[in-house]
Coordinates of C-alpha atoms and ligand atoms in Angstrom, one line a residue:
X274 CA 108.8 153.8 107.2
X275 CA 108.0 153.4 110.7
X276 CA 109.1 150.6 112.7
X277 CA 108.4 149.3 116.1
X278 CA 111.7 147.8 117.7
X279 CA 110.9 145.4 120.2
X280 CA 112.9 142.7 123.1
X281 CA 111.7 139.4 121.6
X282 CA 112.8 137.7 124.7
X283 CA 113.5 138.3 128.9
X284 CA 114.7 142.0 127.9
X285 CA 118.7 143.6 127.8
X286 CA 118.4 141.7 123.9
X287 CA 120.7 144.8 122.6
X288 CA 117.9 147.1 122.0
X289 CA 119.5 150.1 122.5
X290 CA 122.3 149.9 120.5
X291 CA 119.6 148.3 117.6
X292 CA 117.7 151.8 118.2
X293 CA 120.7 154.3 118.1
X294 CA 121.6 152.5 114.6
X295 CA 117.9 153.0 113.2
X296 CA 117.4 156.2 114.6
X297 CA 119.8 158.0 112.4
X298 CA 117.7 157.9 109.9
X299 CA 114.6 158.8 112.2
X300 CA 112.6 162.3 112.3
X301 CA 111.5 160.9 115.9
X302 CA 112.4 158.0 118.3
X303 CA 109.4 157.3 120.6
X304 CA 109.5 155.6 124.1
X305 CA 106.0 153.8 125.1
X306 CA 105.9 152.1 128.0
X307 CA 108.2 151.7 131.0
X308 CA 110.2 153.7 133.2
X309 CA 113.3 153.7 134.9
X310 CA 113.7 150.1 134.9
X311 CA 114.9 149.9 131.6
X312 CA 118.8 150.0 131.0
X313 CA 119.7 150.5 126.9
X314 CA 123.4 150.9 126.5
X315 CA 124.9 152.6 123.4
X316 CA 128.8 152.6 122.5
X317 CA 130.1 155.2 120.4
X318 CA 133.5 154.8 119.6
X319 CA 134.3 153.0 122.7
X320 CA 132.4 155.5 125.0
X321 CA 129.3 153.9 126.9
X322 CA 126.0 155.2 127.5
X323 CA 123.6 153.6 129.6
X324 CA 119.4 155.5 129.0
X325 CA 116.8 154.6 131.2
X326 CA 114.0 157.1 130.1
X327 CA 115.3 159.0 127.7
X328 CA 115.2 157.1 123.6
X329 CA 118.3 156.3 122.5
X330 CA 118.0 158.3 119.3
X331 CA 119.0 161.0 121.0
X332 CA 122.8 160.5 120.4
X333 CA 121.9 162.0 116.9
X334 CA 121.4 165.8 117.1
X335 CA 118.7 165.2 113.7
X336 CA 116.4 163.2 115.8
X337 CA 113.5 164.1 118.0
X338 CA 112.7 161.8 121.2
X339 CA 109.5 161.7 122.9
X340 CA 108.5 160.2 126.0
X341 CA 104.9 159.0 125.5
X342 CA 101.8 158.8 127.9
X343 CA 102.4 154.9 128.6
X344 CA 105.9 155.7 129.7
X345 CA 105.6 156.2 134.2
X346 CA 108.1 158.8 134.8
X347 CA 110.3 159.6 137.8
X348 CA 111.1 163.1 137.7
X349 CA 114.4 162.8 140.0
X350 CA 115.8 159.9 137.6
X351 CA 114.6 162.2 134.2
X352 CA 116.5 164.7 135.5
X353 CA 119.5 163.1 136.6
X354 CA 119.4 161.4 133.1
X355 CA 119.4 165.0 131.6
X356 CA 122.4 166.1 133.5
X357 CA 124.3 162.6 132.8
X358 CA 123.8 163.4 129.2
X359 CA 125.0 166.6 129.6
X360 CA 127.9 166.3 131.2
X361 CA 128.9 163.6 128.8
X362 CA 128.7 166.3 126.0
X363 CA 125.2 165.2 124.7
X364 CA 123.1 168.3 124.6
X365 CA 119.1 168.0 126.0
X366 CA 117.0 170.9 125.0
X367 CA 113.3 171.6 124.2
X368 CA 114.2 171.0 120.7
X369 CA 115.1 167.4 121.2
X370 CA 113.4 166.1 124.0
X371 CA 109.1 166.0 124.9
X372 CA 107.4 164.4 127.3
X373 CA 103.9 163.9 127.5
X374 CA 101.9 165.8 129.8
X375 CA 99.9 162.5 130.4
X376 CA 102.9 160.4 131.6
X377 CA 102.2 159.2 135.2
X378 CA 104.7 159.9 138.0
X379 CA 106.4 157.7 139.9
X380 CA 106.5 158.9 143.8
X381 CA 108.5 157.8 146.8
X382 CA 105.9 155.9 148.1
X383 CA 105.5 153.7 145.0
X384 CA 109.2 153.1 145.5
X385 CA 108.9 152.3 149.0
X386 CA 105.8 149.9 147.9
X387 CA 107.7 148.0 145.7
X388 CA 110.8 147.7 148.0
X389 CA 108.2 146.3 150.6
X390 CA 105.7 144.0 148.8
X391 CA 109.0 142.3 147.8
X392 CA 110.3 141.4 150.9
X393 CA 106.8 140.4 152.2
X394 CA 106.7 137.7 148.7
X395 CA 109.9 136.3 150.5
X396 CA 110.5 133.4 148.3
X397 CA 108.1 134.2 145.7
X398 CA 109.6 137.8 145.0
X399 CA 109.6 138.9 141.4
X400 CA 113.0 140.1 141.5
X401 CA 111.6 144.0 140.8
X402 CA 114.4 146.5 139.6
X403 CA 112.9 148.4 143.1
X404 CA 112.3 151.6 140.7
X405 CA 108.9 151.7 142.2
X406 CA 107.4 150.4 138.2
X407 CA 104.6 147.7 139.6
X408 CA 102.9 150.5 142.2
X409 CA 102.6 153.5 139.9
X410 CA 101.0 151.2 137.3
X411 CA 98.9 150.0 139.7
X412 CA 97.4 153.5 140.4
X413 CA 97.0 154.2 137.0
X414 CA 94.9 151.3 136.8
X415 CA 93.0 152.2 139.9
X416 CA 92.5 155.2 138.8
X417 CA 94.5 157.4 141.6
X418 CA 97.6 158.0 139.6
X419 CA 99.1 161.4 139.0
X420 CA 100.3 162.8 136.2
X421 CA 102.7 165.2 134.8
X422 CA 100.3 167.8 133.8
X423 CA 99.1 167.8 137.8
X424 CA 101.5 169.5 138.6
X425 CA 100.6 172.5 136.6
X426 CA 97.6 173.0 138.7
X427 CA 99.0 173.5 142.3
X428 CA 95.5 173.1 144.1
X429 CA 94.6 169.7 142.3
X430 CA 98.0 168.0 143.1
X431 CA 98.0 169.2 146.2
X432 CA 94.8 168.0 146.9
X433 CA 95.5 164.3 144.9
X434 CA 98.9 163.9 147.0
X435 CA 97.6 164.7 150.0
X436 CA 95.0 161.8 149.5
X437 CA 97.6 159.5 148.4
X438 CA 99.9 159.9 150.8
X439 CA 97.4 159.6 153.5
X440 CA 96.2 156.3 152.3
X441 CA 100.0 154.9 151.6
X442 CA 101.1 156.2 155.1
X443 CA 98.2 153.9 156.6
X444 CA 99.5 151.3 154.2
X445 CA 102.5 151.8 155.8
X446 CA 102.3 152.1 159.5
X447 CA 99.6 149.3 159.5
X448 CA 100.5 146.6 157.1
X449 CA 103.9 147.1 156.5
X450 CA 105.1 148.4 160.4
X451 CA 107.4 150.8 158.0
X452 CA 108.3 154.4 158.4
X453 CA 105.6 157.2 156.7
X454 CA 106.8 159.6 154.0
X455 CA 106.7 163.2 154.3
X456 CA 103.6 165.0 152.4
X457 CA 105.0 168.5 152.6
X458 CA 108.6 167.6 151.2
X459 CA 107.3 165.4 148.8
X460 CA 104.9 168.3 147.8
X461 CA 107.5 170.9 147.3
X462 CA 110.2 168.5 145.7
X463 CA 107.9 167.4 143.0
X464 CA 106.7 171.0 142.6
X465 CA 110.1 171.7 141.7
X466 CA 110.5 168.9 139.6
X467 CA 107.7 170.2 137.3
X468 CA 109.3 173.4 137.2
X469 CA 112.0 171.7 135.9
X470 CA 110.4 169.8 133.1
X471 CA 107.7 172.1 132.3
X472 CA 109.8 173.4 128.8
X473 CA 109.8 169.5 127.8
X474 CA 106.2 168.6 128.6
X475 CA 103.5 169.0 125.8
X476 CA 100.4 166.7 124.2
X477 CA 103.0 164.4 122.3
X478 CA 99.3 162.8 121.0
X479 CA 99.0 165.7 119.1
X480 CA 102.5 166.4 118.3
X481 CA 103.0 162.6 117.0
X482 CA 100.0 162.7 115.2
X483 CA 101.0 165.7 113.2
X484 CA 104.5 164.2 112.5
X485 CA 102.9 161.0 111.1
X486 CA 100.6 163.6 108.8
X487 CA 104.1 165.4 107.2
X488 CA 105.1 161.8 106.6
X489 CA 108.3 161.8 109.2
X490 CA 110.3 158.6 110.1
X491 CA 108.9 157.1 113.5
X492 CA 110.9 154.7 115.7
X493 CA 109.4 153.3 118.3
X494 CA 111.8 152.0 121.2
X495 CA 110.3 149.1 123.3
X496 CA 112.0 148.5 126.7
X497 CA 111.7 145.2 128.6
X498 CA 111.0 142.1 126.4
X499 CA 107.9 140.5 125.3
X500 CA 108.1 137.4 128.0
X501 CA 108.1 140.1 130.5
X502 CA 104.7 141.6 129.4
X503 CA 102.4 141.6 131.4
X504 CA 100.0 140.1 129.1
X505 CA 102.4 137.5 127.1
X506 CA 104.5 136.9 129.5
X507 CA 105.4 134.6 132.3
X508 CA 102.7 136.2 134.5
X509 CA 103.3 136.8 137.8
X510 CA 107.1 137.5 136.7
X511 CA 106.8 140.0 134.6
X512 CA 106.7 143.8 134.6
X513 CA 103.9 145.9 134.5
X514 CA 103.2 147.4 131.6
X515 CA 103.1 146.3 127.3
X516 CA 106.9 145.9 126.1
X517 CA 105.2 144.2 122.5
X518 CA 104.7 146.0 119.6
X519 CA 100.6 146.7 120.5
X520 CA 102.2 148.8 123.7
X521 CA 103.6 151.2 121.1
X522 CA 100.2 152.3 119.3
X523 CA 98.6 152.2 123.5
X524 CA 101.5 154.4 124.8
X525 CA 101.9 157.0 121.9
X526 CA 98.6 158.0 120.6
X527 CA 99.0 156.6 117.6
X528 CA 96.9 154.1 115.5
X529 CA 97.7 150.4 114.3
X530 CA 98.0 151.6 111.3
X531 CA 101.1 154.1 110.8
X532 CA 103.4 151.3 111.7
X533 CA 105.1 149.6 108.5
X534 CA 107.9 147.2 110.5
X535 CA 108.0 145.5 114.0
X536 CA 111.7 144.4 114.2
X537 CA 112.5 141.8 116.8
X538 CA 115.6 142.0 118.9
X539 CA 116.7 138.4 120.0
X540 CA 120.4 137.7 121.7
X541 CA 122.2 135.0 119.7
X542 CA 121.8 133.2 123.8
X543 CA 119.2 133.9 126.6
X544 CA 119.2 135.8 129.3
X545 CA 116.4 136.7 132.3
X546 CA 117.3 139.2 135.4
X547 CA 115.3 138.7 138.2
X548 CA 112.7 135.5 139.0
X549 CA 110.8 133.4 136.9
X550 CA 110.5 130.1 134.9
X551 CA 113.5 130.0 132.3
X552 CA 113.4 127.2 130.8
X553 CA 117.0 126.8 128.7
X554 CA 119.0 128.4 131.9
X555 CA 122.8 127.1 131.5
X556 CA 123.2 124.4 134.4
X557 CA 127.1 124.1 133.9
X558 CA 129.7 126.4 133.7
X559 CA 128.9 127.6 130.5
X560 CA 126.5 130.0 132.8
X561 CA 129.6 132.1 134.2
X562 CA 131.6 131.6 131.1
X563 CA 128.7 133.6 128.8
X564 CA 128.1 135.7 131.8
X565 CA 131.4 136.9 132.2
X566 CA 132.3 137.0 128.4
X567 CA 128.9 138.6 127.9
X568 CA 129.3 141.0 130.7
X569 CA 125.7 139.9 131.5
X570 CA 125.1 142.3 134.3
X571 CA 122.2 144.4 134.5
X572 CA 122.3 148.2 133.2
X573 CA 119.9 149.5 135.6
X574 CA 120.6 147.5 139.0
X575 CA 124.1 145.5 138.3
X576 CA 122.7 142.5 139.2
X577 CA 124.2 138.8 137.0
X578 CA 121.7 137.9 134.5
X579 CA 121.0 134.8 134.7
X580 CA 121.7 133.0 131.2
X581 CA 120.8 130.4 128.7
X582 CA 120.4 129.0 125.0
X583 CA 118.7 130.1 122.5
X584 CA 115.2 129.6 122.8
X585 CA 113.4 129.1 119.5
X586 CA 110.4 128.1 121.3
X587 CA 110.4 131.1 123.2
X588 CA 111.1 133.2 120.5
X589 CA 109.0 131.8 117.9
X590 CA 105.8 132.9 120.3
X591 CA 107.3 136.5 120.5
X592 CA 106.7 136.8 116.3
X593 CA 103.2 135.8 116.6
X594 CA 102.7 138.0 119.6
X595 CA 104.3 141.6 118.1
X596 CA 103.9 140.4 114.8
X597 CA 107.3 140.7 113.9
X598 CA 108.0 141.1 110.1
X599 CA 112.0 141.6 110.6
X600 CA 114.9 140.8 113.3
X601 CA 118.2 142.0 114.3
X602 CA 120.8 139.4 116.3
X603 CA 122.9 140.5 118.3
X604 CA 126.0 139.4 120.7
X605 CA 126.8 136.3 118.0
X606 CA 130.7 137.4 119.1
X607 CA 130.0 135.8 122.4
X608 CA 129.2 132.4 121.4
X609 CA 132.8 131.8 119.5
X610 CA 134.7 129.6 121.0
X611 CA 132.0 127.2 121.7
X612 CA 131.9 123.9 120.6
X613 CA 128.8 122.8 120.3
X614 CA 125.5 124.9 120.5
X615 CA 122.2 124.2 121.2
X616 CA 118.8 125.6 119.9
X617 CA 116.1 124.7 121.8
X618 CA 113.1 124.1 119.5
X619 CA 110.4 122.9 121.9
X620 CA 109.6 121.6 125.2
X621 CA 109.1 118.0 127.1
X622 CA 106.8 117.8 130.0
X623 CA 106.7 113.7 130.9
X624 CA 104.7 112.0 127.5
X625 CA 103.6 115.6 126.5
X626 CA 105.1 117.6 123.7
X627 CA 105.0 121.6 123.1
X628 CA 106.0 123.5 120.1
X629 CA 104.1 126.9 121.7
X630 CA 105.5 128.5 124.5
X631 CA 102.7 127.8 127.8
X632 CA 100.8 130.1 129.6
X633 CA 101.2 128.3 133.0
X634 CA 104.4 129.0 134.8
X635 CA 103.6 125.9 136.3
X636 CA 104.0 124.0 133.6
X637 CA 106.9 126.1 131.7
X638 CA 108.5 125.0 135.1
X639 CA 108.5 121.2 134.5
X640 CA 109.2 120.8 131.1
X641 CA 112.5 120.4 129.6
X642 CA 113.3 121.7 126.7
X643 CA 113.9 119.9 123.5
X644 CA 117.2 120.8 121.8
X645 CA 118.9 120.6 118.8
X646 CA 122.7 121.2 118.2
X647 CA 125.0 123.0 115.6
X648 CA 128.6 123.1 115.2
X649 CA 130.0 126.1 116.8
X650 CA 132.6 128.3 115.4
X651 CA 135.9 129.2 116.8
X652 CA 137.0 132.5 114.7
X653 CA 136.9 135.9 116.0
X654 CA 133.8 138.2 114.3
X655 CA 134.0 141.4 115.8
X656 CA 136.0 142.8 112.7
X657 CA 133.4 141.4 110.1
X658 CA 131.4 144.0 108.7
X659 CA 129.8 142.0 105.3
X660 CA 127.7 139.2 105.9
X661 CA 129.6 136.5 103.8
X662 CA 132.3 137.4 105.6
X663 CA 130.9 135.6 108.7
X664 CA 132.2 131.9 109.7
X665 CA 130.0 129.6 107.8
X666 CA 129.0 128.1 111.2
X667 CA 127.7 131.4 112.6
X668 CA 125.7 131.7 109.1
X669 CA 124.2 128.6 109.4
X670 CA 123.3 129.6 112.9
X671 CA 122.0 132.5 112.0
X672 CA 120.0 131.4 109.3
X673 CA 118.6 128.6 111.7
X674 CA 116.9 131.0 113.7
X675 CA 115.5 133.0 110.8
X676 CA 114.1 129.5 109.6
X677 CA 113.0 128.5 113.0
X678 CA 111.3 131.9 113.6
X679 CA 110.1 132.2 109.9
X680 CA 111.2 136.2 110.2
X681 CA 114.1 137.4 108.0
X682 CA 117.1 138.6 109.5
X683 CA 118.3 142.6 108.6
X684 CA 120.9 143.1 111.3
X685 CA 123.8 140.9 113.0
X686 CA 125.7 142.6 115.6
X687 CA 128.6 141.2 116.6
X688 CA 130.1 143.4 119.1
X689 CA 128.9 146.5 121.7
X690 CA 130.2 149.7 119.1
X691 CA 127.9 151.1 116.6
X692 CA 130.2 149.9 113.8
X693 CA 130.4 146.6 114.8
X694 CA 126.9 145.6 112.8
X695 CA 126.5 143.9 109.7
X696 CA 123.5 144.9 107.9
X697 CA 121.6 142.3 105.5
Ligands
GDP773 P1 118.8 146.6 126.1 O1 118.2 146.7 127.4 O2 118.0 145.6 125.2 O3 119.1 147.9 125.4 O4 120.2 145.9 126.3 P2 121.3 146.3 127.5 O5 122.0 147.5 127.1 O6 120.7 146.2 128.8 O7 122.2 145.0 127.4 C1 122.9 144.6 126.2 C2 124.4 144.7 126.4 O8 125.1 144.1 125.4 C3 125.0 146.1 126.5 O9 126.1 146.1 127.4 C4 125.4 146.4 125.1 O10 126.5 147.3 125.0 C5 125.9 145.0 124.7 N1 125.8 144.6 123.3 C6 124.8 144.9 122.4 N2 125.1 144.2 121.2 C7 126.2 143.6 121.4 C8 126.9 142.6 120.5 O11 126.6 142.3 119.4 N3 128.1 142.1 121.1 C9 128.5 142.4 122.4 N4 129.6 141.8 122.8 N5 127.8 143.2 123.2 C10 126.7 143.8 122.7
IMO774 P1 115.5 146.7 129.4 O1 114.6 147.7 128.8 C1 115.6 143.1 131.9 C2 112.6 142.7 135.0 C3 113.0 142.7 136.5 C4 112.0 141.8 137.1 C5 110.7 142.2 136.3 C6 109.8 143.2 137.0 O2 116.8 147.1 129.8 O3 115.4 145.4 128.6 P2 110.0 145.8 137.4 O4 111.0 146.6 138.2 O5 109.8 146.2 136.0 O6 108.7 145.7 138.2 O7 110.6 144.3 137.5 O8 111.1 142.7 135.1 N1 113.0 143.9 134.2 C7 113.9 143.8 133.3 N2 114.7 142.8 132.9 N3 115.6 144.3 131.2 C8 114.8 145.3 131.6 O9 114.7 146.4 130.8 C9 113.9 145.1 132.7 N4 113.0 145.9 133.3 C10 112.4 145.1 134.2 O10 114.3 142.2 136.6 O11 112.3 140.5 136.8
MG775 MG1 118.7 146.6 129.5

């Protein structure tokens, strides 16, 4: 069966610890779109591991991880990510690991852009992870992007850099009053970079299509969340590229059809990093109470996440959007010890009513969201490993959102270790 596991809400849902549990029984765990601005954390017996780029299937030596075409790639962070892995006793080889020749790179200038077109949006910043993500899409789209398999060909990258960095160094110098980057260092450093990754690079079209013909086990590992799409969600806060399940088939190579599953990941709360309209944000101090009991800091840039409740409404749009047939829940252990929760199940803009989730930030900005409450539960859950074993509360909680969001439940998690998951 292959399944497509997906952030159903504002991202840092739990994915990676969902896709380290599913990908032991994986032939392959495929990234599809994103870069470094992803942070999926894995705990293995009380040691952490924080992946940016690299799927987090690849704490099981059976697995294969690919990094597809729709993936933009820095070669410094892959690296780096290689070495971490490394040194932490996880081996990286050409057996394990493939990158697609297609993926486009992320350069110092797109880092620079996105540091710059921030601090120009003043007030209106997106709250970027700075990893340069926005820009390097951006030339993709317009069509002066370059790619891994550039580098193989010496004269052609040099001449495509050169280009580039004469046009951003304009950008630079004349919009931006910033300092230029260096075309020769850049030139050599990323020369060096493909040397580097050269044994991990191949078609991984190709490759995935054959492992889909010999009938192998395909995961596909979504970063991001679907509100931060930048189709489906709250547009201009959002990232650049398809975190929903459709992303997967547009950054593997593979058709619509080989997928069998697209599993939702939804927090038992809400959280958002960065700008943008978030309707069910905590305006008491039940924000630095789930923050702090959560440790809802960011993987990637250790910023607070900003956090909420449950959003039904929300969530209930991310099904239709990824057509999600399955869901796993995850950080339920957070929410004991509080009295009363609250679901939200639509929204209120003056006489107005909305059970769909609105396109217009505008909008999503004034209404209020319409809430229902359950009884809490005030018993400890990381222990519980069988689902009737749970607190009747946290079932009934549970089992509200699987009615709300008409999608059965398959996974609870109720704590950061891989053991700590109930499966249904
Ligand atoms: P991702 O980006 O979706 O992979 O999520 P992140 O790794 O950014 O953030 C999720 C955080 O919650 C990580 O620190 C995980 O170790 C942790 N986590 C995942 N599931 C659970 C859970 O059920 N309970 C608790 N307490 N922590 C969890
Ligand atoms: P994972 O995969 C949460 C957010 C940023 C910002 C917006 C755009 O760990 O769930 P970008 O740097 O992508 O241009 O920033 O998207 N963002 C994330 N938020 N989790 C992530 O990844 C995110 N990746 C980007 O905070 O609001
Ligand atoms: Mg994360």
């Amino acid at each position: 069966m292959n399944t497509v596991l997906i952030g159903a809400q504002f991202g840092d849902e739990g994915k990676g610890k969902i896709i380290d549990i599913l990908a032991q029984k994986s032939d392959y765990v495929v990234r599809y779109q994103g870069g470094n601005n992803a942070g999926h954390t894995v705990e293995v017996n009380g040691t952490q591991f924080i992946l940016h780029l690299i799927p987090s299937g690849i704490l099981h030596t059976g697995t294969k991880c690919v990094i597809g075409h729709g993936v933009v790639v820095n070669p410094a962070a892959l690296l780096e990510e290689i070495a971490y892995l490394e040194s932490k006793g996880v081996h990286v080889d050409e057996k394990r690991l493939f990158v697609s020749e297609g993926v486009h790179l992320i350069f110092p200038y797109h880092q620079a852009l996105d540091v710059l077109k921030e601090k120009r949006r003043g007030r209106d910043a997106i709250g970027t992870t700075k990893k340069g993500i926005g820009p390097a899409y951006a030339d993709k789209a317009s069509r002066t992007g370059i790619r891994l398999v550039d580098l193989y060909d010496e004269g052609r990258f040099y001449r495509k850099l050169k280009e580039n960095i004469e046009f951003e160094n304009e950008v630079f110098e004349k919009v931006f009053h910033a300092p230029p980057v260096n075309f020769e260092e850049i030139f050599h450093q990323y020369i060096e970079y493909g040397r580097n990754l050269k044994k991990f690079s191949c078609d991984t079209i190709e490759l995935l299509n054959q492992a889909v013909k010999g009938k192998k086990t395909i995961l596909f590992e979504g970063a991001q969340g679907t509100l931060l799409d930048v189709d489906f969600g709250t547009y201009p806060y959002v990232t650049s590229s398809h975190p929903v399940s459709a992303g997967a088939s547009l950054g593997s190579g593979l058709s619509p059809r080989v997928f069998d599953q697209v599993m939702g990941v939804v927090k038992a709360y809400t959280t958002r990093v960065g700008e943008g309209p978030f309707p069910t944000e905590f305006k008491d101090d039940m924000q630095e109470k789930i923050r702090s009991l959560g440790k809802e800091y960011g993987a990637t840039t250790g910023r607070p996440r900003r956090c909420g409740w449950f959003d039904a409404c929300l969530a209930r749009y991310s099904v239709l959007v990824n057509g999600m047939n399955a869901l796993a829940v995850t950080k339920l252990d957070i929410l004991g010890g509080v009295e009363k929760l609250k679901i939200c199940v639509g929204y209120r803009n003056g006489k107005k009513t909305y059970s769909f989730f609105p396109h217009d930030i505008s909008v999503l900005r004034a209404c209020e969201p319409i809430y229902e409450e359950m009884d809490g539960w005030s018993e400890e859950i990381h222990h519980v490993r069988r689902y009737q074993d749970l607190p009747l509360a946290t079932r009934r909680y549970i089992e509200r959102i699987s009615q709300l969001l008409e999608t059965p439940v398959k996974i609870v998690s109720v704590g950061a270790d891989r053991d700590q998951t109930i499966f249904l």
